Coordinates of C-alpha atoms in Angstrom, one line a residue:
X181 CA 11.1 34.8 -30.6
X182 CA 9.9 32.2 -28.7
X183 CA 10.2 33.7 -25.6
X184 CA 8.3 36.4 -26.3
X185 CA 5.5 34.4 -27.6
X186 CA 5.3 32.9 -24.3
X187 CA 4.8 35.8 -22.5
X188 CA 1.5 36.9 -23.1
X189 CA 1.2 33.1 -21.9
X190 CA 2.4 33.8 -18.8
X191 CA 0.8 36.8 -18.8
X192 CA -2.3 35.4 -19.3
X193 CA -1.6 32.3 -16.6
X194 CA -0.2 34.2 -13.7
X195 CA -3.2 36.7 -13.4
X196 CA -5.5 34.0 -13.5
X197 CA -3.5 32.2 -10.6
X198 CA -3.5 35.8 -8.8
X199 CA -6.7 36.2 -8.7
X200 CA -7.5 32.6 -7.9
X201 CA -5.3 32.9 -4.9
X202 CA -7.8 35.8 -4.1
X203 CA -10.3 33.4 -2.9
X204 CA -9.0 31.4 -0.3
X205 CA -7.3 35.0 1.1
X206 CA -10.9 36.4 1.7
X207 CA -11.9 32.5 2.8
X208 CA -9.8 33.9 5.1
X209 CA -9.8 36.7 6.2
X210 CA -13.9 35.6 6.8
X211 CA -13.0 32.7 8.5
X212 CA -15.6 32.7 10.8
X213 CA -18.0 32.4 8.5
X214 CA -15.8 30.3 6.3
X215 CA -15.4 27.7 9.2
X216 CA -18.7 26.5 8.4
X217 CA -17.8 24.9 5.0
X218 CA -15.7 22.2 4.2
X219 CA -12.4 21.4 2.3
X220 CA -14.9 20.7 -0.5
X221 CA -17.1 23.7 -0.6
X222 CA -13.2 25.7 -0.2
X223 CA -12.5 24.0 -3.3
X224 CA -15.8 24.5 -4.9
X225 CA -15.6 28.1 -4.9
X226 CA -11.8 27.8 -6.5
X227 CA -12.8 25.8 -9.4
X228 CA -16.7 28.2 -10.5
X229 CA -14.7 31.2 -9.7
X230 CA -12.2 30.5 -12.5
X231 CA -14.2 31.5 -15.7
X232 CA -14.6 35.2 -13.6
X233 CA -10.9 34.9 -13.1
X234 CA -9.7 34.1 -16.5
X235 CA -12.2 36.9 -18.1
X236 CA -10.0 39.6 -15.6
X237 CA -7.3 37.8 -16.8
X238 CA -8.2 38.4 -20.5
X239 CA -8.7 41.8 -20.0
X240 CA -5.2 42.1 -18.3
X241 CA -3.7 40.2 -20.7
X242 CA -5.4 41.4 -24.4
X243 CA -3.0 45.3 -24.7
X244 CA -0.1 43.1 -24.0
X245 CA -0.8 40.3 -26.4
X246 CA -1.4 43.7 -28.9
X247 CA 2.4 45.4 -28.1
X248 CA 3.9 41.6 -28.2
X249 CA 2.7 41.8 -32.0
X250 CA 3.2 45.5 -32.3
X251 CA 6.9 44.6 -31.1
X252 CA 7.2 42.2 -34.2
X253 CA 6.9 45.4 -36.6
X254 CA 7.6 48.1 -34.4
X255 CA 11.5 49.5 -34.2
X256 CA 11.5 50.3 -30.6
X257 CA 14.4 49.8 -28.7
X258 CA 13.4 46.7 -26.2
X259 CA 14.4 48.9 -23.2
X260 CA 12.0 51.5 -24.7
X261 CA 9.0 48.5 -24.8
X262 CA 10.0 47.7 -21.3
X263 CA 9.6 50.9 -20.4
X264 CA 5.9 50.8 -21.7
X265 CA 5.0 47.5 -19.9
X266 CA 6.2 49.1 -16.5
X267 CA 3.5 51.6 -16.8
X268 CA 0.8 49.3 -17.7
X269 CA 1.9 46.5 -15.5
X270 CA 2.3 48.8 -12.7
X271 CA -0.8 50.6 -13.1
X272 CA -2.8 47.3 -12.9
X273 CA -1.7 46.0 -9.9
X274 CA -2.3 49.0 -7.8
X275 CA -5.7 49.2 -9.2
X276 CA -5.9 45.6 -8.8
X277 CA -4.5 45.6 -5.2
X278 CA -6.5 48.7 -4.0
X279 CA -10.4 46.9 -5.4
X280 CA -8.7 43.6 -3.3
X281 CA -8.2 45.9 -0.1
X282 CA -11.2 48.3 0.1
X283 CA -13.7 44.6 -1.2
X284 CA -12.0 42.8 1.7
X285 CA -12.9 45.4 4.3
X286 CA -16.4 46.2 2.5
X287 CA -18.2 43.1 2.5
X288 CA -18.5 42.4 6.0
X289 CA -20.7 45.9 5.8
X290 CA -22.4 45.4 2.8
X291 CA -22.6 41.4 2.3
X292 CA -22.1 41.7 -1.3
X293 CA -19.0 42.2 -3.7
X294 CA -17.1 45.5 -4.1
X295 CA -18.9 47.4 -7.2
X296 CA -19.2 50.9 -8.9
X297 CA -21.8 52.3 -6.8
X298 CA -18.6 52.6 -4.0
X299 CA -18.1 55.5 -6.3
X300 CA -21.0 57.8 -5.9
X301 CA -19.4 58.1 -1.7
X302 CA -16.1 59.5 -3.0
X303 CA -17.9 63.5 -2.8
X304 CA -18.1 62.6 0.2
X305 CA -14.9 62.0 1.6
X306 CA -15.4 63.2 5.2
X307 CA -18.0 61.0 5.8
X308 CA -16.7 58.2 4.8
X309 CA -13.4 58.3 6.5
X310 CA -15.2 58.8 9.8
X311 CA -16.6 55.2 9.7
X312 CA -13.1 54.1 8.9
X313 CA -11.4 53.1 12.7
X314 CA -7.4 53.7 13.2
X315 CA -7.2 49.8 12.4
X316 CA -9.1 49.4 9.8
X317 CA -7.6 51.7 7.7
X318 CA -3.6 50.3 8.7
X319 CA -4.8 47.1 8.1
X320 CA -6.4 47.8 4.4
X321 CA -3.3 50.2 3.9
X322 CA -0.8 47.7 4.1
X323 CA -2.7 44.4 2.0
X324 CA -2.8 47.0 -0.8
X325 CA 1.1 47.4 -0.4
X326 CA 1.6 44.1 -0.2
X327 CA -0.3 42.9 -2.3
X328 CA 0.5 45.5 -5.1
X329 CA 4.3 45.1 -4.8
X330 CA 3.6 41.4 -5.1
X331 CA 2.1 42.1 -8.0
X332 CA 4.8 44.7 -9.6
X333 CA 7.0 42.3 -8.6
X334 CA 5.8 39.6 -10.5
X335 CA 5.3 41.3 -13.7
X336 CA 8.4 42.8 -13.2
X337 CA 9.8 39.6 -13.9
X338 CA 7.5 38.3 -16.3
X339 CA 8.9 41.2 -18.5
X340 CA 12.7 41.0 -17.9
X341 CA 12.8 37.4 -18.0
X342 CA 10.3 36.8 -21.7
X343 CA 10.1 39.8 -23.5
X344 CA 14.0 39.3 -24.2
X345 CA 15.7 40.8 -27.1
X346 CA 13.8 39.5 -30.2
X347 CA 16.5 41.2 -32.3
X348 CA 15.6 40.8 -36.8
X349 CA 12.4 38.6 -36.9
X350 CA 12.1 35.9 -39.3
X351 CA 8.8 35.3 -40.4
X352 CA 7.3 38.0 -39.1
X353 CA 4.3 37.6 -40.7
X354 CA 3.8 33.8 -39.7
X355 CA 4.2 35.0 -36.0
X356 CA 2.1 37.4 -36.5
X357 CA -0.6 34.5 -37.2
X358 CA 0.5 32.5 -34.2
X359 CA -0.3 36.0 -32.3
X360 CA -3.6 37.0 -34.0
X361 CA -4.8 33.3 -33.4
X362 CA -3.8 33.6 -29.4
X363 CA -6.0 36.8 -29.5
X364 CA -8.9 34.9 -30.6
X365 CA -8.4 32.5 -27.6
X366 CA -7.9 35.9 -25.2
X367 CA -11.2 37.6 -26.4
X368 CA -13.4 33.7 -25.6
X369 CA -11.6 33.9 -22.2
X370 CA -12.9 37.6 -21.8
X371 CA -16.4 36.9 -23.7
X372 CA -16.5 33.8 -20.9
X373 CA -16.5 30.8 -23.7
X374 CA -18.5 30.6 -26.9
X375 CA -21.8 29.4 -24.9
X376 CA -24.9 31.5 -24.7
X377 CA -24.3 33.8 -22.3
X378 CA -21.7 35.9 -21.3
X379 CA -19.9 37.0 -18.9
X380 CA -21.2 38.0 -15.1
X381 CA -21.4 36.8 -11.5
X382 CA -23.7 34.5 -12.4
X383 CA -21.6 32.1 -13.7
X384 CA -19.5 31.5 -10.7
X385 CA -23.0 30.7 -8.9
X386 CA -22.8 27.0 -7.9
X387 CA -24.1 26.7 -4.1
X388 CA -28.1 28.1 -2.2
X389 CA -25.3 29.9 0.6
X390 CA -24.9 32.9 -1.1
X391 CA -21.9 33.4 1.6
X392 CA -19.8 30.3 -1.4
X393 CA -21.2 32.7 -4.4
X394 CA -20.3 36.0 -3.0
X395 CA -16.1 34.4 -2.2
X396 CA -17.0 32.9 -5.3
X397 CA -16.8 35.8 -7.4
X398 CA -14.0 37.9 -8.9
X399 CA -14.3 41.7 -7.3
X400 CA -11.9 43.0 -10.3
X401 CA -15.0 41.9 -12.5
X402 CA -17.8 43.0 -10.2
X403 CA -16.6 46.4 -9.7
X404 CA -15.3 47.0 -13.4
X405 CA -18.6 45.7 -14.8
X406 CA -20.8 47.5 -13.3
X407 CA -19.0 50.8 -14.1
X408 CA -21.5 53.1 -15.3
X409 CA -24.3 51.7 -13.1
X410 CA -23.8 54.2 -10.8
X411 CA -25.9 56.2 -11.4
X412 CA -29.3 57.7 -9.7
X413 CA -32.0 55.4 -10.8
X414 CA -34.3 58.1 -9.1
X415 CA -33.8 60.7 -11.5
X416 CA -35.0 58.7 -15.2
X417 CA -38.3 59.4 -15.1
X418 CA -39.0 62.8 -12.7
X419 CA -42.9 62.7 -13.1
X420 CA -44.1 64.0 -10.0
X421 CA -41.9 65.9 -7.0
X422 CA -41.0 62.6 -4.4
X423 CA -43.3 63.7 -1.6
X424 CA -46.1 63.5 -4.2
X425 CA -45.2 60.1 -5.8
X426 CA -45.3 58.8 -2.9
X427 CA -48.8 59.4 -1.9
X428 CA -49.9 58.6 -5.5
X429 CA -48.4 55.1 -5.0
X430 CA -50.1 54.7 -1.4
X431 CA -53.3 54.2 -3.6
X432 CA -51.6 51.4 -6.4
X433 CA -49.4 49.5 -3.4
X434 CA -50.3 46.2 -3.4
X435 CA -50.0 46.1 -0.2
X436 CA -51.9 48.6 1.7
X437 CA -50.8 50.2 5.0
X438 CA -51.1 47.6 8.3
X439 CA -50.1 47.5 11.7
X440 CA -46.6 45.4 11.7
X441 CA -47.3 43.0 13.9
X442 CA -50.7 42.0 11.8
X443 CA -50.5 39.0 9.7
X444 CA -54.1 39.0 9.4
X445 CA -54.1 42.4 8.1
X446 CA -52.7 41.2 4.8
X447 CA -53.1 37.4 4.9
X448 CA -56.1 37.7 6.1
X449 CA -58.5 39.2 3.0
X450 CA -58.0 36.7 1.0
X451 CA -58.8 33.7 3.4
X452 CA -62.1 35.4 4.4
X453 CA -63.3 35.8 0.6
X454 CA -61.6 32.2 0.3
X455 CA -63.9 30.9 3.3
X456 CA -67.1 32.1 1.4
X457 CA -65.8 31.2 -2.2
X458 CA -62.9 28.6 -2.0
X459 CA -60.3 29.1 -4.2
X460 CA -57.5 26.2 -3.3
X461 CA -59.0 22.7 -1.6
X462 CA -56.4 22.4 0.6
X463 CA -54.3 25.7 2.3
X464 CA -50.7 24.3 2.2
X465 CA -50.0 23.2 -1.6
X466 CA -47.1 21.5 -3.2
X467 CA -46.4 24.6 -5.7
X468 CA -45.0 24.2 -9.3
X469 CA -44.4 28.0 -11.3
X470 CA -44.1 26.7 -15.1
X471 CA -42.7 29.7 -16.9
X472 CA -44.0 29.3 -20.6
X473 CA -41.5 31.1 -22.6
X474 CA -42.8 33.3 -25.7
X475 CA -46.4 32.7 -24.5
X476 CA -48.5 35.3 -25.7
X477 CA -52.5 35.7 -26.5
X478 CA -52.1 36.3 -29.7
X479 CA -50.8 32.6 -30.4
X480 CA -52.5 31.1 -28.0
X481 CA -55.2 31.9 -29.4
X482 CA -54.6 32.0 -33.3
X483 CA -55.7 29.2 -35.6
X484 CA -54.2 27.9 -39.2
X485 CA -57.0 26.2 -41.4
X486 CA -59.4 26.1 -38.3
X487 CA -57.0 24.2 -36.4
X488 CA -55.9 25.5 -32.9
X489 CA -51.6 26.4 -32.4
X490 CA -52.6 25.2 -28.7
X491 CA -54.8 22.8 -28.5
X492 CA -54.1 21.8 -24.9
X493 CA -53.7 25.3 -23.3
X494 CA -57.1 25.9 -25.4
X495 CA -58.4 22.8 -23.2
X496 CA -56.9 23.5 -19.8
X497 CA -58.2 26.8 -19.5
X498 CA -61.9 24.7 -18.7
X499 CA -59.7 23.0 -16.2
X500 CA -59.0 25.4 -13.1
X501 CA -58.7 28.8 -12.7
X502 CA -57.9 30.5 -15.7
X503 CA -57.5 34.7 -15.8
X504 CA -58.5 36.1 -18.0
X505 CA -57.2 39.6 -18.7
X506 CA -53.8 39.2 -17.5
X507 CA -50.6 40.5 -19.0
X508 CA -46.3 40.7 -19.1
X509 CA -44.7 42.9 -17.3
X510 CA -42.3 43.5 -19.9
X511 CA -41.4 41.9 -22.7
X512 CA -38.0 40.3 -22.3
X513 CA -37.6 36.6 -19.8
X514 CA -35.3 38.6 -17.6
X515 CA -37.6 41.2 -16.8
X516 CA -40.8 38.9 -16.6
X517 CA -39.2 36.6 -15.1
X518 CA -38.6 38.6 -12.3
X519 CA -41.9 39.9 -12.4
X520 CA -43.0 36.8 -11.9
X521 CA -41.4 35.6 -8.9
X522 CA -40.6 38.3 -7.0
X523 CA -43.8 40.7 -7.8
X524 CA -41.4 43.5 -8.7
X525 CA -42.4 46.0 -11.8
X526 CA -40.2 45.6 -15.0
X527 CA -38.2 48.3 -15.6
X528 CA -37.2 50.3 -19.1
X529 CA -34.1 50.3 -19.9
X530 CA -32.9 48.3 -17.2
X531 CA -32.8 45.1 -15.8
X532 CA -33.1 44.1 -12.5
X533 CA -31.7 40.7 -12.5
X534 CA -28.5 42.6 -14.0
X535 CA -27.9 44.1 -10.7
X536 CA -26.7 41.0 -8.7
X537 CA -26.6 43.1 -5.5
X538 CA -29.7 44.9 -5.9
X539 CA -31.7 41.9 -7.5
X540 CA -30.7 39.9 -3.9
X541 CA -32.6 41.9 -1.6
X542 CA -36.4 41.4 -3.8
X543 CA -39.4 40.0 -1.6
X544 CA -40.0 36.1 -4.0
X545 CA -42.3 33.5 -3.9
X546 CA -39.0 31.0 -3.1
X547 CA -38.1 32.6 0.1
X548 CA -41.8 33.5 1.3
X549 CA -42.2 29.6 0.7
X550 CA -39.2 28.3 2.2
X551 CA -39.8 30.5 5.5
X552 CA -43.2 28.4 5.3
X553 CA -40.6 24.9 5.4
X554 CA -41.0 24.7 1.6
X555 CA -38.0 22.6 -0.3
X556 CA -37.5 24.9 -3.7
X557 CA -36.4 23.6 -6.7
X558 CA -35.9 25.7 -9.9
X559 CA -35.3 23.4 -13.7
X560 CA -33.8 24.8 -17.4
X561 CA -32.5 23.5 -20.0
X562 CA -30.3 26.0 -20.9
X563 CA -28.0 27.5 -19.4
X564 CA -28.9 29.8 -16.6
X565 CA -26.4 31.9 -15.9
X566 CA -28.0 34.1 -19.0
X567 CA -28.6 37.9 -17.7
X568 CA -27.8 36.6 -14.2
X569 CA -30.7 34.2 -13.9
X570 CA -28.2 31.7 -11.2
X571 CA -27.7 34.3 -9.0
X572 CA -31.0 36.1 -9.0
X573 CA -32.5 32.7 -8.2
X574 CA -29.9 31.7 -5.6
X575 CA -30.7 35.2 -4.0
X576 CA -33.3 34.5 -3.6
X577 CA -34.7 31.4 -2.3
X578 CA -34.7 28.7 -4.5
X579 CA -32.4 25.9 -2.8
X580 CA -31.5 24.0 -5.7
X581 CA -30.7 24.5 -9.5
X582 CA -31.5 22.4 -12.0
X583 CA -29.9 23.1 -15.7
X584 CA -27.5 22.3 -18.6
X585 CA -24.3 22.9 -16.7
X586 CA -25.5 19.8 -14.0
X587 CA -27.8 17.4 -16.3
X588 CA -27.1 15.3 -18.8
X589 CA -29.4 13.5 -21.4
X590 CA -28.7 11.1 -24.6
X591 CA -30.5 13.7 -26.9
X592 CA -28.0 16.8 -28.0
X593 CA -29.0 20.2 -26.8
X594 CA -30.5 23.0 -29.4
X595 CA -29.0 26.1 -29.6
X596 CA -30.7 27.4 -26.4
X597 CA -30.4 24.2 -24.6
X598 CA -32.5 20.6 -23.7
X599 CA -36.0 20.7 -26.1
X600 CA -39.2 21.0 -24.4
X601 CA -40.1 17.4 -24.9
X602 CA -37.2 16.4 -23.4
X603 CA -37.6 18.7 -20.2
X604 CA -40.4 18.5 -19.2
X605 CA -40.7 14.5 -19.3
X606 CA -37.6 15.4 -17.1
X607 CA -39.6 18.2 -14.4
X608 CA -43.2 15.3 -14.7
X609 CA -40.5 12.8 -12.9
X610 CA -38.9 15.8 -10.5
X611 CA -42.0 17.0 -9.4
X612 CA -43.3 13.6 -8.7
X613 CA -40.1 12.1 -6.8
X614 CA -40.7 15.9 -4.5
X615 CA -44.1 14.8 -3.6
X616 CA -42.9 11.5 -2.8
X617 CA -40.2 12.9 -0.5
X618 CA -42.8 14.3 1.6
X619 CA -41.8 17.9 2.4
X620 CA -44.0 20.8 0.8
X621 CA -42.2 22.0 -1.7
X622 CA -42.3 25.1 -4.7
X623 CA -40.3 23.4 -8.1
X624 CA -40.3 26.0 -11.0
X625 CA -39.4 25.8 -15.0
X626 CA -38.5 27.7 -17.9
X627 CA -39.4 25.8 -21.2
X628 CA -37.2 27.3 -23.7
X629 CA -38.0 26.1 -27.4
X630 CA -40.7 28.7 -28.1
X631 CA -38.0 31.1 -29.0
X632 CA -35.5 32.1 -31.7
X633 CA -34.6 30.5 -33.9
X634 CA -37.6 28.0 -33.4
X635 CA -35.8 24.7 -34.4
X636 CA -37.9 22.4 -33.0
X637 CA -38.2 18.4 -33.2
X638 CA -41.8 19.0 -34.8
X639 CA -43.5 19.3 -38.1
X640 CA -47.4 20.6 -38.0
X641 CA -47.3 23.9 -39.9
X642 CA -45.3 25.8 -41.7
X643 CA -45.0 29.2 -39.8
X644 CA -41.9 28.1 -37.8
X645 CA -43.2 29.9 -34.8
X646 CA -46.6 29.0 -35.0
X647 CA -44.6 25.3 -35.3
X648 CA -42.8 25.6 -32.3
X649 CA -45.7 27.1 -30.1
X650 CA -47.2 24.6 -30.7
X651 CA -44.9 21.7 -30.2
X652 CA -44.1 23.5 -26.8
X653 CA -48.4 23.2 -26.3
X654 CA -48.3 19.2 -27.1
X655 CA -45.4 18.9 -24.5
X656 CA -46.5 20.5 -22.0
X657 CA -50.2 19.1 -22.2
X658 CA -48.2 15.9 -22.4
X659 CA -46.7 16.9 -18.7
X660 CA -50.0 18.3 -17.6
X661 CA -51.6 14.7 -18.7
X662 CA -48.7 12.8 -16.5
X663 CA -49.0 14.4 -13.7
X664 CA -52.8 14.1 -13.4
X665 CA -52.4 10.1 -13.8
X666 CA -49.6 10.4 -10.8
X667 CA -50.1 10.4 -6.8
X668 CA -48.6 13.8 -6.8
X669 CA -51.6 15.8 -8.8
X670 CA -54.3 15.5 -5.9
X671 CA -52.1 18.2 -3.6
X672 CA -50.7 20.2 -6.6
X673 CA -51.3 24.0 -7.6
X674 CA -49.6 23.9 -10.9
X675 CA -49.6 27.6 -12.2
X676 CA -48.6 27.9 -16.0
X677 CA -47.2 31.4 -17.0
X678 CA -46.1 33.6 -20.1
X679 CA -42.6 34.9 -19.2
X680 CA -43.5 37.7 -21.9
X681 CA -45.7 38.1 -25.3
X682 CA -44.7 37.8 -28.8
X683 CA -44.9 40.1 -31.8
X684 CA -47.4 38.0 -33.6
X685 CA -49.3 38.9 -35.9
X686 CA -46.2 40.0 -38.1
X687 CA -47.3 44.2 -37.7
X688 CA -48.5 44.2 -34.5
X689 CA -47.4 47.0 -32.8
X690 CA -44.4 46.8 -29.7
X691 CA -46.5 48.8 -27.6
X692 CA -50.1 48.2 -27.3
X693 CA -51.8 46.5 -24.7
X694 CA -52.8 43.2 -27.3
X695 CA -48.5 42.4 -27.8
X696 CA -48.5 41.8 -23.5
X697 CA -51.3 40.0 -23.2
X698 CA -50.8 36.3 -21.9
X699 CA -52.2 33.5 -20.0
X700 CA -52.2 32.5 -16.5
X701 CA -53.4 29.3 -15.6
X702 CA -54.2 27.3 -12.3
X703 CA -54.1 23.6 -12.3
X704 CA -54.0 20.4 -10.1
X705 CA -55.8 18.9 -7.2
X706 CA -55.6 21.6 -4.8
X707 CA -57.8 23.9 -7.3
X708 CA -61.2 24.0 -5.7
X709 CA -63.2 24.3 -8.7
X710 CA -63.0 26.0 -12.2
X711 CA -63.6 29.1 -12.4
X712 CA -62.8 32.7 -15.0
X713 CA -60.6 35.5 -13.0
X714 CA -62.1 38.9 -14.4
X715 CA -59.3 41.2 -13.4
X716 CA -57.1 43.5 -15.3
X717 CA -53.7 41.7 -13.6
X718 CA -49.9 41.7 -14.5
X719 CA -47.4 39.6 -13.3
X720 CA -46.3 41.3 -10.9
X721 CA -50.0 40.5 -9.2
X722 CA -48.9 36.8 -9.3
X723 CA -46.9 36.7 -6.4
X724 CA -49.4 38.2 -3.7
X725 CA -52.4 36.6 -5.6
X726 CA -50.7 33.1 -4.9
X727 CA -49.3 33.3 -1.6
X728 CA -52.6 35.2 -0.3
X729 CA -54.4 32.2 -1.3
X730 CA -52.5 29.8 0.5
X731 CA -52.9 31.9 3.7
X732 CA -48.9 33.2 3.5
X733 CA -48.0 36.7 4.6
X734 CA -46.9 38.9 1.9
X735 CA -46.8 42.5 2.9
X736 CA -42.9 42.5 1.2
X737 CA -44.5 42.8 -1.8
X738 CA -45.4 45.9 -2.5
X739 CA -46.4 46.2 -6.0
X740 CA -48.1 42.7 -6.3
X741 CA -52.3 42.7 -5.7
X742 CA -53.8 39.5 -4.2
X743 CA -56.7 39.3 -6.4
X744 CA -58.8 37.7 -4.8
X745 CA -58.5 40.1 -2.4
X746 CA -62.2 41.2 -1.2
X747 CA -61.8 42.9 1.6
X748 CA -59.3 45.8 0.5
X749 CA -60.7 45.7 -3.1
X750 CA -57.3 46.8 -4.2
X751 CA -57.2 48.2 -7.6
X752 CA -56.9 46.4 -10.1
X753 CA -54.9 46.9 -13.3
X754 CA -52.2 45.7 -15.4
X755 CA -49.2 47.4 -16.3
X756 CA -45.9 46.7 -18.3
X757 CA -43.2 48.4 -19.7
X758 CA -41.2 48.5 -22.8
X759 CA -37.9 50.4 -24.4
X760 CA -38.4 54.3 -22.9
X761 CA -42.3 53.4 -22.3
X762 CA -45.2 51.7 -20.6
X763 CA -48.6 51.1 -21.2
X764 CA -51.5 50.2 -18.8
X765 CA -54.9 49.2 -18.9
X766 CA -58.4 48.3 -17.1
X767 CA -61.9 48.0 -17.2
X768 CA -62.1 51.4 -17.8
X769 CA -59.4 51.6 -21.3
X770 CA -55.9 51.6 -22.0
X771 CA -53.2 54.9 -21.6
X772 CA -50.0 54.1 -23.7
X773 CA -47.1 56.8 -23.5
X774 CA -43.8 57.2 -25.0
X775 CA -41.1 58.5 -22.3
X776 CA -38.2 58.8 -25.6
X777 CA -41.1 60.7 -27.4
X778 CA -42.3 62.4 -24.2
X779 CA -46.3 61.6 -25.9
X780 CA -49.1 59.8 -25.9
X781 CA -49.0 56.7 -28.1
X782 CA -52.9 55.8 -27.4
X783 CA -55.0 57.0 -24.8
X784 CA -58.5 55.9 -24.0
X785 CA -58.5 56.4 -20.0
X786 CA -56.7 59.7 -19.6
X787 CA -56.0 59.1 -15.8
X788 CA -54.4 56.0 -16.2
X789 CA -51.5 57.5 -17.8
X790 CA -50.6 58.8 -13.8
X791 CA -50.9 55.2 -12.5
X792 CA -48.0 54.4 -15.2
X793 CA -46.2 57.5 -14.4
X794 CA -46.5 56.6 -10.9
X795 CA -45.4 53.1 -11.2
X796 CA -42.3 53.4 -13.3
X797 CA -41.0 56.4 -11.2
X798 CA -41.8 54.5 -8.4
X799 CA -39.7 51.6 -9.3
X800 CA -36.9 53.4 -10.1
X801 CA -36.5 55.6 -6.8
X802 CA -37.1 51.8 -5.4
X803 CA -34.0 50.1 -7.4
X804 CA -31.9 53.6 -6.2
X805 CA -32.7 53.1 -2.6
X806 CA -32.0 49.2 -2.8

């Protein structure tokens, strides 16, 4: 009986080993690229890839574990059980070998590991085969056959050696409990551990070199986890015929059509307006972007018995460039983060951050500034594996990620990670350190304490939400004070912006503009003078506004508008999405549309409905084409 109990453990271990061995095979297959990395990098690929290897092994082991448990109670012959296992492991071996073989061939052309988008091409087999030369076809067929045969042999040996005749099993209840306990560990492997984030491709991201991150990805996980994601996103919201949609978007886009070889066509308007009334005192400041968790304007402007919830934000907004009518593009961090850092609109029932191959193609502030010679570093006190953040950040130009995996402090982390008091102090030190290095830099920070469950080492208000928000406000105020007192302040542009709003007060509707209104504030010695910007805008407009103020080309940001551009004067409006709906607001009014009910929620400016429809449809068409 002991051997039979060892059987699922052996299946898990052998599968993990096979999955791990696939990585050096991949590196050898692409030796021309892999040769530029050292032995240590190859080892890190193996080490970081193990988490997804074990997740795949957990999935493959789940059925053998269940069948082993059933074998204690069902009176089937051992021959029958072995036949069942033979069919199961044969199917697993063939699928795994096929995915390995196809993944190796396609990476050269696609630049990312195999995902379910490959299934979209099965309806055109002639066109697919036309792109396969005879040598590739022969090579991958032989690899498939060899790999499949090896897996079939391996699993067959495990069944023959360990799933031996058990006869009458004494203490079946005890052995069943042992197998159920093993099932719990198998579930943890499938989930990806006990942390906040479940298994995703971001878990293996560890380097600013995307080839190494891609090498660490398990192709079976990449493929199976995206099954169901290969629908045509372009058909999600067919408000207008394609030609009409494209024409409508031209009037709304943030980068008006311009000669491809002319930087001044886009970047110069901001420079022209800045020449009359410059926003920045220095042209290329060091840039710090702080994403403030859940900092809605309804919370920021709240008070309790006359005491402001966020006194530091209220004080600081008079010291820099304050954007009075600024809105989040979404209600979720992953979507708001992409809107801020990539100037890309949020989606309704989809998060492009969770589509790594597509997210990697997005423009980004980080990538634009790397081209200008900036170093980039992003800090978070929690788990950047959550919602594929690490994968997205590395893919879009962030060279260094500092997060709970590589940060160690004396204080224990809270539910979501190290609290904002710890992280704001650390981040201030990091910014000062980067300034002292002498190279221009972009540094990012995502706060986390003002997030459910709102447990913070702070007692100011009885309301847990307001108390947590006040705690983060105090941490931000202290961080700003430290930076002001340092040499880094002189050449610094500090951008404070919320990742999304918060449903405060209780009962506020989830889809109205007020729910999505957030703060945006520019501070630092690089700011020319305090001012208030009254134009309506949303997170996706930050990228072009920031880069335009610095004289950096932002033509690749199709949706982002430079709010200081007084020459081309793109239309100013705020756009946001929620589950199955969108809202648009500008100086003329608002329009909120529920796509599921196919009706307007509220409309005071009817023409804004078509603005929202155009942007929502264009976003999904864009994602479909990436």
